[in-house]
PDB file of C-alpha atoms in Angstrom:
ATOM      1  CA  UNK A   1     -13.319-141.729  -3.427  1.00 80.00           C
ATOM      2  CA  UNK A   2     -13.368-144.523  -5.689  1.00 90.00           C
ATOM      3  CA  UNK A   3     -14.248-144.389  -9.295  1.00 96.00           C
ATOM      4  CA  UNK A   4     -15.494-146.755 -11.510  1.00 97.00           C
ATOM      5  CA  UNK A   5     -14.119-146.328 -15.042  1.00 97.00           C
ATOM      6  CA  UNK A   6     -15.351-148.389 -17.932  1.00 96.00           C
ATOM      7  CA  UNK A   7     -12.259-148.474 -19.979  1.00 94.00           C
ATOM      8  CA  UNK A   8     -12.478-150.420 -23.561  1.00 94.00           C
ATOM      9  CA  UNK A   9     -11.242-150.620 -26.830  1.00 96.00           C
ATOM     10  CA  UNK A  10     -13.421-149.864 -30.007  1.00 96.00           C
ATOM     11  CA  UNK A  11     -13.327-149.938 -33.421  1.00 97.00           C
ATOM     12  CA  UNK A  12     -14.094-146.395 -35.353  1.00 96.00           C
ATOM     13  CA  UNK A  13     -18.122-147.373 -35.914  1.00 95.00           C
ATOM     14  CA  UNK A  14     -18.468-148.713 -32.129  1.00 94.00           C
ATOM     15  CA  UNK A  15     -17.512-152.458 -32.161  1.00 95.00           C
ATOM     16  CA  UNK A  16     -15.582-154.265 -29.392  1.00 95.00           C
ATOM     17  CA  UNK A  17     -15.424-157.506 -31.307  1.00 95.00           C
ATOM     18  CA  UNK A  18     -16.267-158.198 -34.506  1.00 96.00           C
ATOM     19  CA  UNK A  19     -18.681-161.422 -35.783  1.00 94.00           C
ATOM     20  CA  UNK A  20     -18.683-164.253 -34.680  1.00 91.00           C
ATOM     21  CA  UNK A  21     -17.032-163.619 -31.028  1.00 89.00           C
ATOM     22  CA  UNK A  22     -16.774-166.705 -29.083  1.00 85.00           C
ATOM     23  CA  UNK A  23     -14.196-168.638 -26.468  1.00 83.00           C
ATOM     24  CA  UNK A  24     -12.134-169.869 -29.260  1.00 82.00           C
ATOM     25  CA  UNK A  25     -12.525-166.158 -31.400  1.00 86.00           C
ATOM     26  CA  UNK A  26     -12.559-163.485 -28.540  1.00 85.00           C
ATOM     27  CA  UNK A  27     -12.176-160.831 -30.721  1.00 91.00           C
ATOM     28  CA  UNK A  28     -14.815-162.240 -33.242  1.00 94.00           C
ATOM     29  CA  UNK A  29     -13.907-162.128 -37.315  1.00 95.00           C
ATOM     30  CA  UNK A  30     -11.337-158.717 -38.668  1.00 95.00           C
ATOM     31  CA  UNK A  31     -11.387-157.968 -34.953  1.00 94.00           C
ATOM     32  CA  UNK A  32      -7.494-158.381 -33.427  1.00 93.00           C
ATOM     33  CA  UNK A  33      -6.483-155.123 -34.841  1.00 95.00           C
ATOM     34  CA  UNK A  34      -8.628-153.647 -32.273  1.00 96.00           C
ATOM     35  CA  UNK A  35      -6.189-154.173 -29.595  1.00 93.00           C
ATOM     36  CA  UNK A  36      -2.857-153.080 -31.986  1.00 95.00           C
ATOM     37  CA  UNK A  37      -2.250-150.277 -29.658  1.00 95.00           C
ATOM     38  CA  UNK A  38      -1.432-152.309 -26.561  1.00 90.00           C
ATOM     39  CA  UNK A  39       0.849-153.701 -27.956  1.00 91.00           C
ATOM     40  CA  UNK A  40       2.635-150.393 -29.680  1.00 94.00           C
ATOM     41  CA  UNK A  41       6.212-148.879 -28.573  1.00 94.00           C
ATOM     42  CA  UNK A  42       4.354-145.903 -29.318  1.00 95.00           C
ATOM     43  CA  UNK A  43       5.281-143.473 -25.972  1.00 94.00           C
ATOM     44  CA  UNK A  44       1.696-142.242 -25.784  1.00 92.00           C
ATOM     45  CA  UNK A  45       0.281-145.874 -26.153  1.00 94.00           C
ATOM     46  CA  UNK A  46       2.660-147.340 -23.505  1.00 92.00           C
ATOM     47  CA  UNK A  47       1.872-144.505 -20.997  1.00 91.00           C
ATOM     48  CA  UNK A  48      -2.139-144.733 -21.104  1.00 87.00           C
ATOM     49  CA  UNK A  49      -1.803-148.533 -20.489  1.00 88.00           C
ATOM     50  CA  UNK A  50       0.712-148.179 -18.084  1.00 87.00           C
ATOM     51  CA  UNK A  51      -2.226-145.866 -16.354  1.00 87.00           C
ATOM     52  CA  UNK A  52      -4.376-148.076 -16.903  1.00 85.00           C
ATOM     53  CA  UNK A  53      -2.959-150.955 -14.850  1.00 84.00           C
ATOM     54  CA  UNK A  54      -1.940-148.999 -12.211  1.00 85.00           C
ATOM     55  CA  UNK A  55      -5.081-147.298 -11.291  1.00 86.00           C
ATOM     56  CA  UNK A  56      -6.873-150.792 -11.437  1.00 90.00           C
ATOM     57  CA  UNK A  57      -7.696-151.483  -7.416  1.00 92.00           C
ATOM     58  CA  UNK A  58     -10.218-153.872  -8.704  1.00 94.00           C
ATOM     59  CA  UNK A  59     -11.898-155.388 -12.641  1.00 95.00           C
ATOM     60  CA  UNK A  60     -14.929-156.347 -13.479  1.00 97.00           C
ATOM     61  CA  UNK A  61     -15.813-158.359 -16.414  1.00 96.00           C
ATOM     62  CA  UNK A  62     -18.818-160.339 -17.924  1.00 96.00           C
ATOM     63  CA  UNK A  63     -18.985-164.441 -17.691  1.00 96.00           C
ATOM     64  CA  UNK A  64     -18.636-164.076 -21.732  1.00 92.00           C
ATOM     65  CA  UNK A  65     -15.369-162.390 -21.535  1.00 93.00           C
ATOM     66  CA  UNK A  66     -14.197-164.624 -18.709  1.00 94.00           C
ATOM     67  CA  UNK A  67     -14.968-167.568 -20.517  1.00 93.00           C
ATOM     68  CA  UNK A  68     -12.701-166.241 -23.142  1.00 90.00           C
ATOM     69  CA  UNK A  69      -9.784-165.302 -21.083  1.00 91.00           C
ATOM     70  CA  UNK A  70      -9.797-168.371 -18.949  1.00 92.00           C
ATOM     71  CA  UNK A  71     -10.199-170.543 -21.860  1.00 90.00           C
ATOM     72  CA  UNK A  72      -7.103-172.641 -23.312  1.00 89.00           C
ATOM     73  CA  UNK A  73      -5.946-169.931 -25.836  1.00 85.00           C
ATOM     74  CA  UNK A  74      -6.654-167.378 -23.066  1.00 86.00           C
ATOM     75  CA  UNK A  75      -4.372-165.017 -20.968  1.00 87.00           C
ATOM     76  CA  UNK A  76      -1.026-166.626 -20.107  1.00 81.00           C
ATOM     77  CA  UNK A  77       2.539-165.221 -18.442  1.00 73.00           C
ATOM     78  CA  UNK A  78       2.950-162.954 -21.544  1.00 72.00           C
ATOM     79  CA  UNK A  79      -0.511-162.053 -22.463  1.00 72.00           C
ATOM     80  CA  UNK A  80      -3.253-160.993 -19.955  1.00 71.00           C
ATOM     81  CA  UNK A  81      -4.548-158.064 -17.748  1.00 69.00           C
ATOM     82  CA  UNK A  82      -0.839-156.413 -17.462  1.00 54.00           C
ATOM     83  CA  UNK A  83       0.869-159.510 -18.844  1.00 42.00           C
ATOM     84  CA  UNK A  84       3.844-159.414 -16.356  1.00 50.00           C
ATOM     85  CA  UNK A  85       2.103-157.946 -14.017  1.00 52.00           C
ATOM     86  CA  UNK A  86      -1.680-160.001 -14.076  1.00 45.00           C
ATOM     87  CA  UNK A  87      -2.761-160.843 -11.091  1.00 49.00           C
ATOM     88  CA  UNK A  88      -2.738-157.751  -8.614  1.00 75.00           C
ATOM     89  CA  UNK A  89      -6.060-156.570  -8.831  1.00 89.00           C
ATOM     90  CA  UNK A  90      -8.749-159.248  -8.075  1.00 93.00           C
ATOM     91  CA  UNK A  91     -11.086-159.663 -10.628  1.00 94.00           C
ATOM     92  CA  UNK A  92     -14.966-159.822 -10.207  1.00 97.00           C
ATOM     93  CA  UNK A  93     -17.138-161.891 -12.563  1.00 98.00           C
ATOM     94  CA  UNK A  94     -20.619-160.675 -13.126  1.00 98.00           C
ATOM     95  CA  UNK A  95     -22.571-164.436 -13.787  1.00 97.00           C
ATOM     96  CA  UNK A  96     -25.662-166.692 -13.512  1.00 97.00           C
ATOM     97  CA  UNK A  97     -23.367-169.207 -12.209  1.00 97.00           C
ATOM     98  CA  UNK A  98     -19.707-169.786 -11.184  1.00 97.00           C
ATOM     99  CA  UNK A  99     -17.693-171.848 -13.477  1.00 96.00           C
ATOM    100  CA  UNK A 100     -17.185-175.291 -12.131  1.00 95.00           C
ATOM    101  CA  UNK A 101     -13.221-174.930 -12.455  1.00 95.00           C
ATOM    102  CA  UNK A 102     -11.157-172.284 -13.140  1.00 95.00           C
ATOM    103  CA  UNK A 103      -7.773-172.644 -15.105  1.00 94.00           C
ATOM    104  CA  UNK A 104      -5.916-169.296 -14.527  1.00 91.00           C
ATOM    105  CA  UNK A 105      -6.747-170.751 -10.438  1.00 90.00           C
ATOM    106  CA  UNK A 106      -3.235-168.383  -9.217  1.00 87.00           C
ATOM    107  CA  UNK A 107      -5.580-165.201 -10.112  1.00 89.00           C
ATOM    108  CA  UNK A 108      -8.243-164.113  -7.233  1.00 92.00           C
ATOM    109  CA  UNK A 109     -11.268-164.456  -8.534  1.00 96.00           C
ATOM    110  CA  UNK A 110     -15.019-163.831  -7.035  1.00 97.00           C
ATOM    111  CA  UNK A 111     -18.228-164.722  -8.957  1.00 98.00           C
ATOM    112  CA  UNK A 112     -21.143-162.617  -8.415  1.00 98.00           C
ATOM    113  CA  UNK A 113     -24.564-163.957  -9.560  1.00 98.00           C
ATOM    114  CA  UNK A 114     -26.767-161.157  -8.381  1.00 98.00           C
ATOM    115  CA  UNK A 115     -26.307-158.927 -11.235  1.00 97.00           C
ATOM    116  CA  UNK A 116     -23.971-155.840 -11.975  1.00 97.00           C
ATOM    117  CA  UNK A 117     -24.867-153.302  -9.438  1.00 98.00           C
ATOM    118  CA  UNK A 118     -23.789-156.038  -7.001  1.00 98.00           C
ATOM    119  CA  UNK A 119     -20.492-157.126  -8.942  1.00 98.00           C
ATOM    120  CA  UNK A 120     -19.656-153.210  -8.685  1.00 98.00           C
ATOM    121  CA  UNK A 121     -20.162-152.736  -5.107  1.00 98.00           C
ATOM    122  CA  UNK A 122     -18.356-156.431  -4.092  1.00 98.00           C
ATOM    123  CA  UNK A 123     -15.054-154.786  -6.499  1.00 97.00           C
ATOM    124  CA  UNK A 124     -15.755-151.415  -4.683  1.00 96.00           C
ATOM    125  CA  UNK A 125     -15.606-153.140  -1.213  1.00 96.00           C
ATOM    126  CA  UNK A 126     -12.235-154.920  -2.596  1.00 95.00           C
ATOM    127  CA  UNK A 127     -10.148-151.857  -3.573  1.00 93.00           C
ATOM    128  CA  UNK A 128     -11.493-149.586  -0.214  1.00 92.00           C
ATOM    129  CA  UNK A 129     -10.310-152.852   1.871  1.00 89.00           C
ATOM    130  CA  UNK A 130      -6.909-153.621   0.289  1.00 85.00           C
ATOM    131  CA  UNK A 131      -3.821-151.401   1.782  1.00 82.00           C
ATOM    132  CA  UNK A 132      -3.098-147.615   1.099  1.00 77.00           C
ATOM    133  CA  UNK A 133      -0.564-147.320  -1.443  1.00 74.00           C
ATOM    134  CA  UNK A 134      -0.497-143.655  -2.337  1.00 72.00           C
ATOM    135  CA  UNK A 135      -1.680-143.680  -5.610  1.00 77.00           C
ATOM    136  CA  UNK A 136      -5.699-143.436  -6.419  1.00 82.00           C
ATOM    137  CA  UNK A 137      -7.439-147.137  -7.403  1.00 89.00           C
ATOM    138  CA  UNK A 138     -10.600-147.631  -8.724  1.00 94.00           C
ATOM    139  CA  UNK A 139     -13.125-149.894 -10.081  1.00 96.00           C
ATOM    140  CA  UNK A 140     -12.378-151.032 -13.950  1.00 95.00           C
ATOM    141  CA  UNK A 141     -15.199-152.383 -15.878  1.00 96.00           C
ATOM    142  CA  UNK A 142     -13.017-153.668 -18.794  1.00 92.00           C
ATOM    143  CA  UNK A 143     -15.885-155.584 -20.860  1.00 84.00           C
ATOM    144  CA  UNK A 144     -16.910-157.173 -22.425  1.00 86.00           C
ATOM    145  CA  UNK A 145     -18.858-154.651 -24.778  1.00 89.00           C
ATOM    146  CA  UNK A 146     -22.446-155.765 -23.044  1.00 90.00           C
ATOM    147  CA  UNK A 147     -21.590-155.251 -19.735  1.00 94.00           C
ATOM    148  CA  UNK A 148     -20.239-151.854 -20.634  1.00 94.00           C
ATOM    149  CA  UNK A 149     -23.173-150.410 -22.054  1.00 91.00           C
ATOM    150  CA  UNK A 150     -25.209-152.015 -19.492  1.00 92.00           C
ATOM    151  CA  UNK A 151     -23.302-150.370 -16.682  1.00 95.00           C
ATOM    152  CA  UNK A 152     -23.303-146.946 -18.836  1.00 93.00           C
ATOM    153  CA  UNK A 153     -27.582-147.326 -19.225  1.00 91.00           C
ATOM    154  CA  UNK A 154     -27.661-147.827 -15.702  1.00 93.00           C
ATOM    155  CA  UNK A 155     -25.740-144.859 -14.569  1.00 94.00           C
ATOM    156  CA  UNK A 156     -23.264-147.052 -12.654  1.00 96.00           C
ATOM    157  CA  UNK A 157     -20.040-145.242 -14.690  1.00 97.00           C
ATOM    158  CA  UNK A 158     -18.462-142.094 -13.437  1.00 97.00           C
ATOM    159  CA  UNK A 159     -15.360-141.952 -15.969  1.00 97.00           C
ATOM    160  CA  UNK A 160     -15.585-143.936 -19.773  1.00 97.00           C
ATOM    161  CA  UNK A 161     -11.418-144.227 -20.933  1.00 96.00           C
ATOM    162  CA  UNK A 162     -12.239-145.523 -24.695  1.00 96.00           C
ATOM    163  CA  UNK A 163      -9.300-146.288 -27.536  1.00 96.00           C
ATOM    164  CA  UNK A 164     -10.683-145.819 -31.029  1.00 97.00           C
ATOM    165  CA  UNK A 165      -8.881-148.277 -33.045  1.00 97.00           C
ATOM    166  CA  UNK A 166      -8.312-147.266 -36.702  1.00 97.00           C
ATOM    167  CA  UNK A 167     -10.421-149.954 -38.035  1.00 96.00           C
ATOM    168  CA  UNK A 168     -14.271-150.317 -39.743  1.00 97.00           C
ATOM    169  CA  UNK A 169     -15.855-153.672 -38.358  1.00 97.00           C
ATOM    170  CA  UNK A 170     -19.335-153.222 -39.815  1.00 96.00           C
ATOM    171  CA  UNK A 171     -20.357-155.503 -37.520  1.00 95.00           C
ATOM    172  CA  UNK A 172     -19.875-157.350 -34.166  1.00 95.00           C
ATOM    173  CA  UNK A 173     -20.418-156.748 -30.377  1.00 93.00           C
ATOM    174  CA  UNK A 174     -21.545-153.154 -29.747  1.00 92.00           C
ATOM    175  CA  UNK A 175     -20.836-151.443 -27.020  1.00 89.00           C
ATOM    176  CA  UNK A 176     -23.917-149.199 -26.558  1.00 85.00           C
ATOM    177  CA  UNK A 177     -27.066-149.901 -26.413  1.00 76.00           C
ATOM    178  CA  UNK A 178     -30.845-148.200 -25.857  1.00 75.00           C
ATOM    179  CA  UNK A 179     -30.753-146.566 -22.580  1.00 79.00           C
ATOM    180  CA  UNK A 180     -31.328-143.025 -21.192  1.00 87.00           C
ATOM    181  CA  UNK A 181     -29.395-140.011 -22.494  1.00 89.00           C
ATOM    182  CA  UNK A 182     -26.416-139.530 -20.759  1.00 89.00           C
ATOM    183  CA  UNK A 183     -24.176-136.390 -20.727  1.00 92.00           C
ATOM    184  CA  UNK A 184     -20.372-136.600 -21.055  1.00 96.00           C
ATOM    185  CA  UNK A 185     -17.646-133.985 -20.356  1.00 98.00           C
ATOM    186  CA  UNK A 186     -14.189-134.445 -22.120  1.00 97.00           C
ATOM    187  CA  UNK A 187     -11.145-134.679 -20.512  1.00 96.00           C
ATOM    188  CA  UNK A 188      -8.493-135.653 -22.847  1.00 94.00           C
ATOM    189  CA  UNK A 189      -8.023-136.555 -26.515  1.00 96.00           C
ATOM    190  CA  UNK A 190      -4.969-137.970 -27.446  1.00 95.00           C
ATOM    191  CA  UNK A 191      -3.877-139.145 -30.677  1.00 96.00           C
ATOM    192  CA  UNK A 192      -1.199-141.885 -31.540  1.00 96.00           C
ATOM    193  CA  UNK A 193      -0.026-143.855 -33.800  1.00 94.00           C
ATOM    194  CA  UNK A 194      -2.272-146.436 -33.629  1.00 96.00           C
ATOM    195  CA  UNK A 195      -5.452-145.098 -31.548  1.00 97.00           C
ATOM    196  CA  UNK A 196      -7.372-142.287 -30.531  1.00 97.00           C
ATOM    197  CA  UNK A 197      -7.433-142.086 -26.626  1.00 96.00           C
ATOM    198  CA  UNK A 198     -10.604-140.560 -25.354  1.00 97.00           C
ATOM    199  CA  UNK A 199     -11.400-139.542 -21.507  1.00 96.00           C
ATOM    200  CA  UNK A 200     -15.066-138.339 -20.126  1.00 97.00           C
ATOM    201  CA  UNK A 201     -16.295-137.933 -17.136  1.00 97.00           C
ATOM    202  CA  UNK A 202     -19.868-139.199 -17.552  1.00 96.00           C
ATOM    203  CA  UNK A 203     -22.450-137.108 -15.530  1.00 93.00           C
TER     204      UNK A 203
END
């Protein structure tokens, strides 16, 4: 069955960006160490993002976050959703309205304006449609830190994948916010050089 993992990068006190986050500052102010682990020759590093791009059958992201990777200093050849490899899974765009162009145009993109629940269902539909491969795929909510928590409050998550970057913020995008209680079971902690990998299944 497919899954829909929320998988996201945070810094030690819960940030995904710090201040100031914007088109031309994704990662807001003191916030591009965040993301020091993707790009790490550390083996346990390179294996849970190698994971992570395989398993993606479909992503879902917020207009912010689209803005910002579509933008002019956005993804390119080298840096993107699997860099080399961007592209495979067709990405879903949770909005109020579509952009009226799109620059990264060679990526499949579909713009859903009726609200999360919908954009989850339209990237589950995508991944049960697309050819058996013989490996799992799944729905991957990768941001930005709103539409995580947001999908997490409305019990629309079955498996959170977070990487704890060494790193204080103090302020920034956070990625919880008020919503019910919500009971987690642990499924692996791994520690590297640069990150602490955490896996729950979320209940």
């Amino acid at each position: 069955m497919t899954r829909v993992v929320a998988d996201i990068t945070i810094s030690l006190d819960g940030f995904v960006t710090g201040p100031d986050a914007g088109p031309e500052n994704g990662l807001g102010t003191g916030g591009r160490p965040l993301h020091t682990w993707a790009f790490s020759d550390d083996p346990g590093d390179q294996r849970f993002l190698q994971q992570g791009m395989e398993r993606s059958g479909a992503v879902v992201m917020g207009r912010h976050l689209f803005d910002v990777v579509d933008g002019p200093g956005g993804w390119n050849d080298e840096v993107g959703y699997g860099a080399g490899e961007v592209g495979r899974p067709p990405f879903v765009v949770v909005t109020s309205e579509p952009p009226a162009s799109v620059r990264l145009s060679e990526l499949d993109w579909t713009f859903v304006t009726t609200g999360l629940a919908d954009a989850i269902a339209v990237a589950r539909d995508r991944v049960e449609a697309a050819p058996a491969t013989g490996r799992e795929r799944d729905v991957v909510l990768m941001g930005g830190g709103a539409l995580i928590g947001s999908a997490l409050a409305a019990g629309l998550v079955d498996e959170l994948s977070l990487h704890i970057a060494p790193l204080l913020l103090g302020a920034g995008t956070p990625i919880f916010v008020a919503g019910p209680p919500r009971a987690l079971v642990q499924r692996a902690a791994v520690v590297t050089s640069t990150a602490t990998h955490l896996t729950y299944d979320v209940l």
